[in-house]
Every structure is written in C-alpha cells, then in structure tokens.
Amino acid sequence: MRRIEEIYWLRFYGCLAVFGFHFFDRLNQYISSVYIDLGRIPTVLGTPIFIFISIFLFSARYGDRPPDGFLVKRLQYVMVPYVVYGLIYSLTKYANLRREGVPVDLVDTLVDYLIYAGWHGYFLIIAMQFYAFYWLYSRYGLERCLPPGPWLVIGSLIGIAYWGLTRYFAIDPPGYLLWIAPLGWIYLFFLAMLVVRHYPQLTPQRLHEVPWIKWLSRPELLLAYVVVIGLFTWFGWLEHSSKETWVVPLFILFTLFAVTRLRNVRATPLVKFVNRYSFGIYLAHPMFFAMVDFASEFVSFSLFVYSLLLIIVGMAGSIALNWVANRIPGGGMLFGKTLYVPADRQTPAPQMR
C-alpha cells in the first residue's frame, strides 16, 4: 500500500495552525480586530490535529499489537522534551518577571509550568494519556465494548459538554489542568480509531460503503459550518481556541473531509520539509517569538515589520534549533526528534486493518 500522503498534509496544516494561533495572539496585543478573530478560525484545529495523528499512526502501524516497550519509548520521546522545554519557558518567565520588578517565587513558577502544565506543551501530556489508553484499548480488546463508531458520537457529546460546562461554571484550576483532562479530547481517540478501521473504504471508489462517513465528509457541509462560525465570529459571539464546544464538530467534519479527499494528493517538498521539523516548530516557536518581543523593547518596529520578524525568526529559529539538536547525541530526545520523512519513491505503508 502507498504511503499515507494525507497525514503529511494534516501535519503540515496542524503545525502552521499552532504557529498561526500564537502569532495572532502576539498581534492581538497591538491591535484588536474582527479580522484577526476570523483568522483564528482555521488555527484552532492545530492541537487536535497533532493528537489525532499520533493515535492514528500508531493504530495503523501496530493494530491491536503494540510492541513491547511501547509506553516506555513514548515516555522518553514525549515527556523528556516536555520537561526540557518546560524548564526553559518557566526559567525565562521567572527571569523576565524579576527583570520587571515583579515579586515571583522560582518554585511556584516551576510548579506552574511543570506540574500544572501551564505552557503550550500541555498537549504532550494529553498525547501521553492517549498513548496509554491506546495500549490498554489494544492489549485488552476494549473495542468490543467501546466500538469507535458509537463512541465517536458519545465522545463528541462528552467533549462538548465538558468544554461548555466548565466555561459556564467558570471552572479554573491552576495552570492548564482543565485542558489536559482527557474528557475534552476523547472524541479524537475514537475518530482516529474509526478512520483506521474504515481506511481502505475511504477512497472515492469505495466511500459509498460507509454512507454516513460519505455524508459527513462532504465539502458543502464543512463549508456551511465554517460560514456559520464566521458569522458568529463577525458578531463577536465566539471565543477562539481548540477548547471550545464548536471546535468538536468542526474538527470531525474537517478530518473526514481531509482523509477522503487528500488520499491521492502527493505531498510537496515544502510540506515534507515542514513535516520533518514540525515537532520542533511546535515546541520552540514561542521562545523565538519572545526574542522578537525582547528586541522590540529596544527597537521600535512597525506592526508590519514586527509581524514579519515573528514569522521569519519564529519559523527559522525553531527549524535551526531542531536541526542542530538532532545532530548532537541525545539532542533529539531532549529537544524533540526530527521526523523521518521518506523520499518520493514508493515505499510500503503500514498495513491498515
């Protein structure tokens, strides 16, 4: 079977979406505009895409037989960068606050970042929880009592209720503890398992065999939903992040559209290049954004120049750091591994169930 080309496109999109979300956050400090809010709409899918891809690829590769040492290896390659970057961001935060004369305790800052997951790497903890759930789901045949089809519906309702009720009751635990709870993301697990189960049928020739997926993957449905979101945004009725009730159906419609339409679309060299460094870009870009902010304290940048510097320094710096780290023994483990992206020649893909 051919490589799973659509995963390259999804990872490319997810990487740029996360980068773009934080980019708009920076711009929002200088200008407030409905157009920035509209620009946020496609960026809210970034974090869910990374979680979905992780579950999908492991299920596609290993099926219901994850290898020995699976969880140990995931802990190494996911949680070690979490600790390393958590230390970098927490110590930087502490130093900046001290420089500004704000009284702050180092231990409290470390606890906030590392224990309460109070930085953007919180998604690594979510991913690790679902790696453990995938291991249990596969090893103990939980698909018999938790079939992905019905549980995609149940998980979606749970996610919508979780984000809606926690916002309605203003539940706000320390750090990002609210965000790392799996209840808000459980639909991603069952969506990934469902796509793996039906993957051979998600071609244009066989899509009629799963009529409900064929209906949900229609571009007209996705476009209509995006238009509604755009209208609600225009009137200021929506918040924009990956932790909103309206993101759940948006992500399902988007993903089903992507996996049924991008099967035969070959990833371009640029898409593969970004894929290779996507993990490093995700983890490191706010650090380089902060460098631009620090420079702006001494040099007055126009908004256009500031925006351009964020994009260039944030992207190039993250890629360069990841490139250098992966050429140092153990550097990939500490700062995030560069992903292997095969050449254009045809190579076997994981056998889908």
Coordinates of N, CA and C in Angstrom, one line a residue, residues 187-304:
Y187 N -13.0 12.4 22.0 CA -13.6 12.2 20.6 C -12.4 12.0 19.6
L188 N -11.3 12.6 19.8 CA -10.1 12.4 18.9 C -9.7 11.0 18.9
F189 N -9.6 10.3 20.0 CA -9.2 8.9 20.0 C -10.1 8.1 19.2
F190 N -11.4 8.2 19.4 CA -12.3 7.3 18.7 C -12.4 7.7 17.2
L191 N -12.2 9.0 16.9 CA -12.2 9.4 15.5 C -11.0 8.7 14.8
A192 N -9.8 8.7 15.4 CA -8.7 8.1 14.8 C -8.9 6.6 14.7
M193 N -9.4 5.9 15.7 CA -9.7 4.5 15.6 C -10.7 4.2 14.5
L194 N -11.7 5.1 14.3 CA -12.7 4.8 13.3 C -12.1 5.0 11.9
V195 N -11.2 6.0 11.7 CA -10.6 6.2 10.4 C -9.7 5.0 10.0
V196 N -9.0 4.5 11.0 CA -8.1 3.4 10.8 C -9.0 2.1 10.4
R197 N -10.1 1.9 11.1 CA -10.9 0.8 10.8 C -11.5 0.8 9.4
H198 N -11.9 2.0 8.9 CA -12.5 2.1 7.6 C -11.6 2.7 6.5
Y199 N -10.3 2.8 6.8 CA -9.4 3.4 5.9 C -9.4 2.9 4.5
P200 N -9.4 1.6 4.3 CA -9.5 1.1 2.9 C -10.7 1.5 2.1
Q201 N -11.8 1.8 2.9 CA -13.1 2.2 2.2 C -13.2 3.7 2.0
L202 N -12.2 4.5 2.4 CA -12.3 6.0 2.3 C -11.7 6.5 1.0
T203 N -11.8 5.7 0.0 CA -11.4 6.1 -1.3 C -12.7 6.5 -2.1
P204 N -12.6 7.4 -3.1 CA -13.8 7.8 -3.9 C -14.6 6.6 -4.4
Q205 N -13.8 5.5 -4.8 CA -14.5 4.3 -5.4 C -15.3 3.5 -4.3
R206 N -14.9 3.6 -3.1 CA -15.5 2.7 -2.1 C -16.2 3.5 -1.0
L207 N -16.2 4.8 -1.1 CA -16.8 5.6 0.0 C -18.3 5.3 0.2
H208 N -18.9 4.9 -0.8 CA -20.4 4.5 -0.7 C -20.6 3.4 0.3
E209 N -19.6 2.6 0.6 CA -19.7 1.5 1.5 C -19.9 2.0 3.0
V210 N -19.5 3.2 3.3 CA -19.8 3.8 4.6 C -20.6 5.1 4.4
P211 N -21.9 5.0 4.1 CA -22.6 6.2 3.7 C -22.6 7.3 4.7
W212 N -22.6 7.1 6.0 CA -22.6 8.2 6.9 C -21.3 8.9 6.9
I213 N -20.2 8.3 6.7 CA -18.9 9.0 6.5 C -18.9 9.8 5.2
K214 N -19.5 9.2 4.2 CA -19.6 9.9 2.9 C -20.3 11.2 3.1
W215 N -21.4 11.1 3.8 CA -22.2 12.3 4.0 C -21.5 13.4 4.9
L216 N -20.9 12.9 6.0 CA -20.2 13.9 6.8 C -18.9 14.4 6.2
S217 N -18.3 13.8 5.2 CA -17.1 14.2 4.6 C -17.4 15.2 3.4
R218 N -18.6 15.5 3.1 CA -18.9 16.4 2.0 C -18.4 17.8 2.2
P219 N -17.7 18.3 1.2 CA -17.2 19.7 1.4 C -18.2 20.7 1.6
E220 N -19.4 20.5 1.1 CA -20.5 21.5 1.2 C -20.9 21.6 2.7
L221 N -20.9 20.5 3.4 CA -21.2 20.5 4.8 C -20.2 21.2 5.7
L222 N -18.9 21.0 5.4 CA -17.8 21.7 6.1 C -17.9 23.2 5.8
L223 N -18.1 23.5 4.5 CA -18.1 24.9 4.1 C -19.3 25.7 4.8
A224 N -20.4 25.0 4.9 CA -21.6 25.6 5.5 C -21.3 25.9 7.0
Y225 N -20.7 24.9 7.7 CA -20.4 25.0 9.1 C -19.4 26.2 9.3
V226 N -18.4 26.3 8.4 CA -17.4 27.3 8.6 C -18.0 28.7 8.4
V227 N -18.9 28.8 7.4 CA -19.6 30.1 7.2 C -20.4 30.5 8.5
V228 N -21.1 29.5 9.1 CA -21.8 29.8 10.3 C -20.9 30.3 11.4
I229 N -19.7 29.6 11.5 CA -18.7 30.0 12.5 C -18.2 31.4 12.2
G230 N -18.0 31.7 10.9 CA -17.5 33.0 10.5 C -18.6 34.1 10.9
L231 N -19.8 33.8 10.7 CA -20.9 34.8 11.0 C -20.9 35.1 12.5
F232 N -20.8 34.0 13.3 CA -20.8 34.1 14.8 C -19.6 34.9 15.2
T233 N -18.5 34.7 14.6 CA -17.3 35.4 14.9 C -17.4 36.9 14.6
W234 N -18.0 37.2 13.4 CA -18.2 38.6 12.9 C -19.0 39.4 14.0
F235 N -20.0 38.7 14.6 CA -20.8 39.4 15.6 C -20.3 39.3 17.0
G236 N -19.1 38.7 17.1 CA -18.4 38.7 18.4 C -19.1 37.7 19.4
W237 N -19.7 36.6 18.9 CA -20.3 35.7 19.8 C -19.5 34.4 20.1
L238 N -18.3 34.3 19.6 CA -17.5 33.1 19.8 C -16.1 33.5 20.5
E239 N -15.7 32.6 21.3 CA -14.3 32.6 21.7 C -13.5 31.6 20.8
H240 N -12.2 31.9 20.6 CA -11.4 31.1 19.7 C -10.2 30.4 20.3
S241 N -10.4 29.1 20.5 CA -9.3 28.3 20.9 C -9.7 26.8 20.6
S242 N -8.8 25.9 20.8 CA -9.1 24.5 20.5 C -10.0 23.9 21.6
K243 N -10.2 24.7 22.6 CA -11.0 24.2 23.8 C -12.4 24.8 23.8
E244 N -13.1 24.8 22.7 CA -14.4 25.4 22.6 C -15.4 24.3 22.1
T245 N -16.7 24.4 22.4 CA -17.6 23.4 22.0 C -17.8 23.3 20.5
W246 N -17.7 24.4 19.8 CA -17.9 24.4 18.4 C -16.8 23.8 17.6
V247 N -15.6 23.6 18.3 CA -14.5 23.0 17.6 C -14.6 21.5 17.4
V248 N -15.4 20.9 18.3 CA -15.6 19.4 18.2 C -16.2 19.0 16.8
P249 N -17.4 19.5 16.5 CA -17.9 19.1 15.1 C -17.1 19.7 14.0
L250 N -16.4 20.8 14.2 CA -15.6 21.4 13.1 C -14.4 20.4 12.8
F251 N -13.8 19.9 13.8 CA -12.6 19.0 13.6 C -13.1 17.7 13.0
I252 N -14.2 17.2 13.4 CA -14.7 15.9 12.8 C -15.0 16.1 11.3
L253 N -15.7 17.2 11.0 CA -16.0 17.4 9.6 C -14.7 17.7 8.7
F254 N -13.8 18.5 9.3 CA -12.6 18.8 8.6 C -11.8 17.5 8.4
T255 N -11.6 16.7 9.4 CA -10.8 15.5 9.3 C -11.4 14.5 8.3
L256 N -12.6 14.2 8.4 CA -13.3 13.3 7.4 C -13.2 13.8 6.0
F257 N -13.3 15.1 5.8 CA -13.1 15.7 4.5 C -11.6 15.4 4.0
A258 N -10.7 15.7 4.9 CA -9.3 15.6 4.5 C -8.9 14.1 4.2
V259 N -9.3 13.2 5.0 CA -8.8 11.8 4.8 C -9.5 11.1 3.6
T260 N -10.6 11.7 3.2 CA -11.3 11.2 2.0 C -10.9 11.9 0.7
R261 N -10.3 13.1 0.8 CA -10.1 13.9 -0.4 C -8.6 14.0 -0.7
L262 N -7.7 13.8 0.3 CA -6.3 14.0 0.1 C -5.5 12.7 -0.2
R263 N -6.2 11.6 -0.3 CA -5.6 10.3 -0.5 C -4.6 10.3 -1.7
N264 N -4.9 10.9 -2.8 CA -4.1 10.9 -4.0 C -3.4 12.2 -4.3
V265 N -3.3 13.0 -3.3 CA -2.6 14.3 -3.4 C -1.2 14.2 -2.9
R266 N -0.2 14.1 -3.7 CA 1.2 13.9 -3.3 C 1.7 15.1 -2.5
A267 N 2.3 14.9 -1.4 CA 2.9 16.0 -0.6 C 4.0 16.6 -1.3
T268 N 4.0 18.0 -1.3 CA 5.1 18.7 -2.0 C 6.4 18.7 -1.1
P269 N 7.5 19.1 -1.7 CA 8.7 19.2 -0.9 C 8.6 20.1 0.3
L270 N 7.9 21.3 0.1 CA 7.7 22.2 1.3 C 6.9 21.5 2.4
V271 N 5.8 20.8 2.0 CA 5.0 20.1 3.0 C 5.9 19.1 3.8
K272 N 6.7 18.3 3.0 CA 7.6 17.3 3.7 C 8.6 18.0 4.6
F273 N 9.2 19.1 4.1 CA 10.2 19.8 4.9 C 9.6 20.3 6.3
V274 N 8.4 20.9 6.2 CA 7.8 21.3 7.5 C 7.4 20.1 8.3
N275 N 7.0 19.0 7.7 CA 6.7 17.8 8.5 C 8.0 17.3 9.3
R276 N 9.1 17.4 8.6 CA 10.3 16.9 9.2 C 10.6 17.6 10.5
Y277 N 10.4 18.9 10.5 CA 10.7 19.7 11.7 C 9.5 20.2 12.5
S278 N 8.4 19.5 12.3 CA 7.1 20.0 12.9 C 7.1 19.9 14.4
F279 N 7.7 18.9 14.9 CA 7.7 18.7 16.4 C 8.5 19.9 17.0
G280 N 9.6 20.1 16.4 CA 10.5 21.2 17.0 C 9.8 22.6 16.8
I281 N 9.2 22.8 15.7 CA 8.5 24.1 15.4 C 7.4 24.3 16.5
Y282 N 6.6 23.2 16.7 CA 5.5 23.3 17.7 C 6.1 23.7 19.1
L283 N 7.2 23.1 19.5 CA 7.7 23.3 20.8 C 8.4 24.6 21.0
A284 N 9.2 25.0 20.0 CA 10.1 26.1 20.2 C 9.7 27.4 19.7
H285 N 8.7 27.6 18.8 CA 8.4 28.9 18.2 C 8.1 30.0 19.2
P286 N 7.4 29.7 20.3 CA 7.1 30.9 21.2 C 8.4 31.4 21.9
M287 N 9.4 30.6 22.0 CA 10.7 31.0 22.5 C 11.3 32.1 21.6
F288 N 11.2 31.8 20.3 CA 11.8 32.8 19.3 C 10.9 34.0 19.1
F289 N 9.6 33.8 19.3 CA 8.7 35.0 19.4 C 9.1 35.9 20.5
A290 N 9.5 35.3 21.7 CA 9.9 36.1 22.8 C 11.1 36.9 22.6
M291 N 12.0 36.3 21.7 CA 13.2 37.0 21.4 C 12.9 38.3 20.6
V292 N 11.9 38.2 19.7 CA 11.5 39.3 18.9 C 10.9 40.4 19.8
D293 N 10.1 39.9 20.8 CA 9.5 40.8 21.8 C 10.5 41.5 22.6
F294 N 11.6 40.8 23.0 CA 12.6 41.4 23.7 C 13.4 42.5 22.9
A295 N 13.6 42.2 21.6 CA 14.3 43.1 20.8 C 13.4 44.4 20.6
S296 N 12.1 44.2 20.5 CA 11.2 45.3 20.3 C 11.2 46.3 21.5
E297 N 11.7 45.9 22.6 CA 11.8 46.8 23.7 C 12.9 47.9 23.5
F298 N 13.8 47.6 22.6 CA 14.9 48.5 22.3 C 14.9 49.1 20.9
V299 N 14.1 48.5 20.0 CA 14.0 49.0 18.7 C 12.5 49.1 18.4
S300 N 12.1 50.2 17.9 CA 10.7 50.5 17.6 C 10.3 49.9 16.2
F301 N 9.6 48.8 16.2 CA 9.2 48.1 15.0 C 7.8 48.6 14.6
S302 N 7.6 48.8 13.3 CA 6.2 49.0 12.8 C 5.5 47.6 13.0
L303 N 4.2 47.7 12.9 CA 3.4 46.4 13.1 C 3.8 45.4 12.0
F304 N 4.0 46.0 10.8 CA 4.3 45.1 9.6 C 5.6 44.4 9.8

